[in-house]
XYZ file of C-alpha atoms in Angstrom:
310
model
C -18.534 -100.552 -126.578
C -16.214 -100.331 -123.594
C -13.078 -98.261 -123.689
C -10.005 -100.513 -123.810
C -8.024 -100.669 -120.588
C -10.633 -98.377 -118.974
C -8.852 -95.224 -120.305
C -10.780 -91.993 -119.806
C -11.234 -89.514 -122.636
C -9.002 -86.374 -122.622
C -11.927 -84.236 -121.594
C -12.488 -86.421 -118.546
C -8.929 -86.133 -117.260
C -8.387 -84.370 -113.913
C -8.552 -80.596 -114.215
C -4.986 -79.957 -112.997
C -3.453 -82.329 -115.583
C -5.708 -80.915 -118.259
C -4.557 -77.367 -117.438
C -0.857 -78.289 -117.518
C -1.124 -79.895 -120.968
C -3.071 -76.905 -122.276
C -0.438 -74.398 -121.076
C 2.379 -76.528 -122.496
C 0.639 -76.761 -125.867
C 0.127 -72.971 -126.022
C 3.783 -72.284 -125.164
C 4.958 -74.571 -127.950
C 2.680 -72.847 -130.455
C 3.807 -69.378 -129.403
C 7.498 -70.284 -129.564
C 7.124 -71.824 -133.006
C 5.268 -68.765 -134.279
C 8.035 -66.418 -133.041
C 5.991 -64.457 -130.494
C 8.649 -64.881 -127.786
C 11.557 -63.757 -129.926
C 13.726 -61.512 -127.761
C 14.340 -60.170 -124.300
C 13.609 -56.567 -123.383
C 15.679 -53.930 -125.148
C 19.079 -53.614 -123.501
C 21.157 -50.459 -123.265
C 24.856 -49.863 -123.856
C 26.817 -46.626 -123.452
C 30.310 -45.707 -124.581
C 32.465 -42.610 -125.092
C 33.341 -41.609 -128.631
C 36.548 -43.277 -129.858
C 36.216 -46.319 -127.628
C 35.306 -49.829 -128.808
C 32.065 -51.466 -127.736
C 30.944 -55.096 -127.942
C 27.280 -55.907 -128.533
C 26.355 -59.289 -127.072
C 24.237 -61.637 -129.159
C 23.097 -63.582 -126.040
C 24.225 -66.799 -127.744
C 26.796 -69.145 -126.268
C 27.409 -71.170 -129.415
C 26.249 -70.816 -133.011
C 25.155 -74.061 -134.644
C 26.978 -75.170 -137.783
C 24.226 -74.375 -140.254
C 22.697 -71.486 -138.322
C 22.745 -68.000 -139.844
C 23.064 -64.907 -137.643
C 22.668 -61.347 -138.892
C 23.109 -57.894 -137.358
C 21.134 -54.813 -138.359
C 21.464 -51.137 -137.502
C 17.894 -49.946 -137.821
C 16.915 -51.228 -141.272
C 20.505 -51.507 -142.543
C 22.094 -54.961 -142.772
C 25.582 -54.764 -141.282
C 26.978 -58.276 -141.010
C 26.178 -61.999 -141.106
C 27.559 -65.234 -139.769
C 27.047 -68.012 -142.373
C 28.430 -71.475 -141.679
C 30.551 -69.866 -138.987
C 32.071 -67.413 -141.474
C 31.784 -63.619 -141.101
C 30.355 -61.518 -143.922
C 30.314 -57.665 -143.747
C 28.257 -55.252 -145.798
C 30.572 -52.255 -145.929
C 28.389 -50.216 -148.269
C 25.385 -50.457 -145.968
C 24.357 -47.365 -143.993
C 26.288 -45.201 -146.444
C 29.497 -46.995 -145.568
C 29.694 -45.441 -142.070
C 30.819 -48.746 -140.505
C 33.442 -49.595 -143.134
C 36.423 -51.451 -141.610
C 35.120 -50.824 -138.082
C 33.191 -54.049 -137.448
C 34.262 -57.390 -136.032
C 32.164 -60.567 -135.592
C 32.723 -63.451 -133.224
C 31.726 -66.409 -135.422
C 31.423 -68.608 -132.333
C 28.922 -66.498 -130.365
C 27.791 -63.986 -132.988
C 28.704 -60.929 -130.873
C 29.406 -57.723 -132.821
C 32.237 -55.313 -131.944
C 32.311 -51.703 -133.170
C 35.823 -50.212 -133.280
C 36.525 -46.478 -132.879
C 32.903 -45.653 -132.132
C 31.307 -42.393 -133.286
C 28.330 -40.409 -132.074
C 26.578 -41.298 -135.346
C 26.720 -44.957 -134.284
C 24.034 -44.326 -131.664
C 20.838 -46.218 -132.353
C 19.041 -49.560 -132.227
C 20.942 -52.755 -133.104
C 19.177 -56.080 -133.676
C 20.663 -59.565 -133.903
C 18.486 -62.374 -135.268
C 18.678 -65.917 -136.521
C 16.955 -67.438 -139.518
C 13.859 -67.978 -137.344
C 13.505 -65.069 -134.911
C 15.056 -62.041 -133.221
C 17.556 -62.950 -130.530
C 18.530 -59.658 -128.976
C 17.922 -55.900 -129.330
C 20.403 -53.311 -128.027
C 20.075 -49.530 -127.813
C 23.574 -48.052 -128.164
C 24.421 -44.482 -127.081
C 27.791 -43.029 -128.049
C 28.605 -39.879 -126.049
C 30.980 -37.215 -127.324
C 34.205 -36.655 -125.434
C 33.784 -34.082 -122.706
C 35.956 -30.942 -122.723
C 37.252 -29.494 -119.481
C 34.994 -26.539 -118.508
C 36.549 -23.069 -118.373
C 36.025 -20.611 -115.487
C 36.329 -16.878 -116.155
C 35.351 -13.621 -114.473
C 32.262 -11.711 -115.560
C 32.480 -8.775 -113.130
C 34.129 -5.364 -113.385
C 37.144 -4.417 -111.314
C 35.124 -1.773 -109.449
C 32.356 -4.185 -108.451
C 32.190 -5.177 -104.797
C 30.653 -8.558 -105.648
C 32.056 -11.397 -107.709
C 30.503 -12.779 -110.902
C 31.959 -15.949 -112.409
C 30.985 -17.877 -115.534
C 31.660 -21.539 -116.279
C 31.655 -22.386 -120.001
C 31.712 -25.482 -122.206
C 31.740 -25.538 -126.017
C 30.291 -28.010 -128.534
C 28.492 -30.209 -126.048
C 25.134 -31.999 -125.963
C 23.247 -34.243 -123.556
C 25.320 -32.957 -120.651
C 24.820 -31.188 -117.334
C 26.873 -28.135 -116.361
C 27.001 -27.525 -112.601
C 28.589 -25.313 -109.962
C 29.587 -27.214 -106.821
C 30.491 -25.953 -103.366
C 32.334 -28.817 -101.805
C 30.216 -31.897 -102.582
C 26.911 -30.020 -102.839
C 25.376 -28.746 -106.085
C 25.113 -24.954 -106.005
C 23.407 -24.491 -109.412
C 23.153 -26.435 -112.691
C 21.743 -26.409 -116.224
C 20.896 -29.233 -118.632
C 22.108 -29.039 -122.242
C 20.125 -31.415 -124.481
C 20.845 -30.292 -128.027
C 24.272 -29.604 -129.483
C 25.329 -26.140 -128.382
C 28.314 -24.158 -129.605
C 28.686 -22.628 -126.142
C 26.969 -23.172 -122.813
C 27.452 -20.772 -119.889
C 26.534 -21.012 -116.213
C 26.849 -17.865 -114.061
C 27.733 -17.725 -110.385
C 27.357 -14.565 -108.246
C 29.198 -14.374 -104.918
C 30.408 -11.793 -102.423
C 33.776 -13.520 -102.229
C 35.312 -16.843 -103.253
C 37.364 -19.630 -101.717
C 38.856 -22.877 -102.995
C 35.726 -24.945 -102.233
C 34.010 -24.019 -105.529
C 34.301 -26.079 -108.711
C 32.562 -26.408 -112.080
C 31.617 -29.904 -113.339
C 30.570 -30.984 -116.839
C 29.123 -34.495 -116.929
C 27.064 -36.979 -118.915
C 25.736 -40.340 -117.657
C 29.132 -42.081 -117.983
C 31.845 -39.390 -117.704
C 32.623 -36.052 -116.040
C 35.182 -33.261 -116.250
C 35.929 -30.927 -113.320
C 37.546 -27.489 -113.111
C 38.407 -26.231 -109.620
C 38.289 -22.548 -108.759
C 41.847 -21.931 -107.581
C 42.680 -18.662 -109.356
C 42.324 -15.924 -106.752
C 42.891 -13.234 -109.417
C 39.343 -13.762 -110.722
C 37.710 -12.492 -107.516
C 38.686 -11.314 -104.080
C 38.935 -14.135 -101.577
C 36.906 -14.468 -98.417
C 38.507 -13.460 -95.136
C 40.465 -16.401 -93.873
C 39.301 -17.687 -90.553
C 40.702 -20.440 -88.383
C 39.706 -23.957 -89.333
C 36.663 -25.397 -87.647
C 38.754 -27.823 -85.637
C 41.022 -24.997 -84.471
C 38.005 -22.858 -83.528
C 36.562 -25.698 -81.498
C 39.939 -26.219 -79.831
C 40.253 -22.531 -78.947
C 36.705 -22.456 -77.538
C 37.372 -25.540 -75.457
C 40.625 -24.035 -74.151
C 38.849 -20.780 -73.259
C 36.133 -22.660 -71.412
C 38.723 -24.705 -69.535
C 40.648 -21.529 -68.671
C 37.478 -19.908 -67.304
C 36.807 -22.937 -65.135
C 40.363 -22.844 -63.814
C 40.053 -19.138 -62.955
C 36.753 -19.716 -61.127
C 38.253 -22.661 -59.246
C 41.337 -20.614 -58.288
C 39.203 -17.708 -56.987
C 37.081 -20.147 -54.993
C 40.122 -21.802 -53.460
C 41.625 -18.376 -52.637
C 38.423 -17.272 -50.888
C 38.223 -20.506 -48.881
C 41.873 -20.236 -47.823
C 41.483 -16.594 -46.841
C 38.404 -17.340 -44.778
C 40.187 -20.221 -43.100
C 43.207 -17.992 -42.347
C 41.020 -15.273 -40.731
C 39.264 -17.870 -38.608
C 42.622 -19.261 -37.480
C 43.867 -15.797 -36.498
C 40.770 -15.119 -34.408
C 41.182 -18.422 -32.619
C 44.868 -17.646 -31.944
C 44.062 -14.205 -30.507
C 41.410 -15.679 -28.264
C 43.957 -18.150 -26.887
C 46.551 -15.367 -26.147
C 44.199 -13.177 -24.020
C 45.064 -13.331 -20.207
C 42.304 -12.474 -17.855
C 43.462 -10.799 -14.525
C 41.417 -11.049 -11.332
C 40.294 -7.571 -10.158
C 41.897 -6.416 -6.820
C 40.339 -3.613 -4.952
C 42.534 -1.604 -2.382
C 40.594 0.175 0.367
C 42.100 3.498 1.219
C 42.684 4.472 4.832
C 40.368 7.392 4.890
C 41.247 8.376 8.438
C 44.908 8.387 7.679
C 44.335 10.497 4.689
C 42.328 12.930 6.616
C 44.972 13.167 9.369
C 47.573 13.847 6.809
C 45.517 16.537 5.252
C 45.013 18.154 8.671
C 48.712 18.058 9.419
C 49.387 20.029 6.353
C 46.981 22.799 7.247
C 48.490 26.093 8.513
C 46.451 28.378 10.733
C 46.728 32.226 10.415
C 45.274 34.772 12.789
C 42.733 37.157 11.320
C 42.873 40.759 12.624
C 39.677 42.228 14.105
C 38.375 45.640 13.073
C 37.957 48.183 15.924
């Protein structure tokens, strides 16, 4: 018997259409069975004493839809027919009078948060889980204290930065913006100390106590704790002085060079001037009248008779 209208069986449909219908069918089954019930766990952080709002990821609650919030296994609150219901005795009453519900979106607000409020919160409807949030409430951070740990006779300087009653924090020494040393405090500690040994100190050191969302800083500005480093000129002033010295040296060299050139030029000019002032005389030779001289010499001769011996 022929198939009416020449329709092909489902198994004879093109492979691409067959694959699309198969995937669609599986998605519907999985959604109905609640396999895809929530997004990945989200994280929220807040400092103790502050309020925090946990988002339900819903934009509008349907009229007959029920929404409930749980802290671990403890039922905290519900939205029923758009009315808020709180279970104040749940979780040993720790959330009493500190919860608010938005009956339009189902978001939960915790007022005056405490460190004991840290944990996993789950919001779900009558069918499946909508959202899961991991809340961390950090304790308020104290300002760290810097004190001296060295004797008055010591030539070096030993400082200690301390913080009391802290947990899940990092205590660090900074020099400027660079970390000099640090320690991690995980468990609650009555006192945490971080030592710093130096030859001398300046105002560039500071101690910082921080957690992932807050920090407290104490600057080292008390010179009575340790002897200060010898003050030197600022870097910019040092560079300026060096540049001035270099320029002065160049000027001195240039002046000496100019002086030598001028002196050499002056000596050359003097020699040329002397050469121009010299007068050369033609030699004149006078011939003596030798005969006349002789005659004169003879005229001046006196003759004397010499007696003869007998």
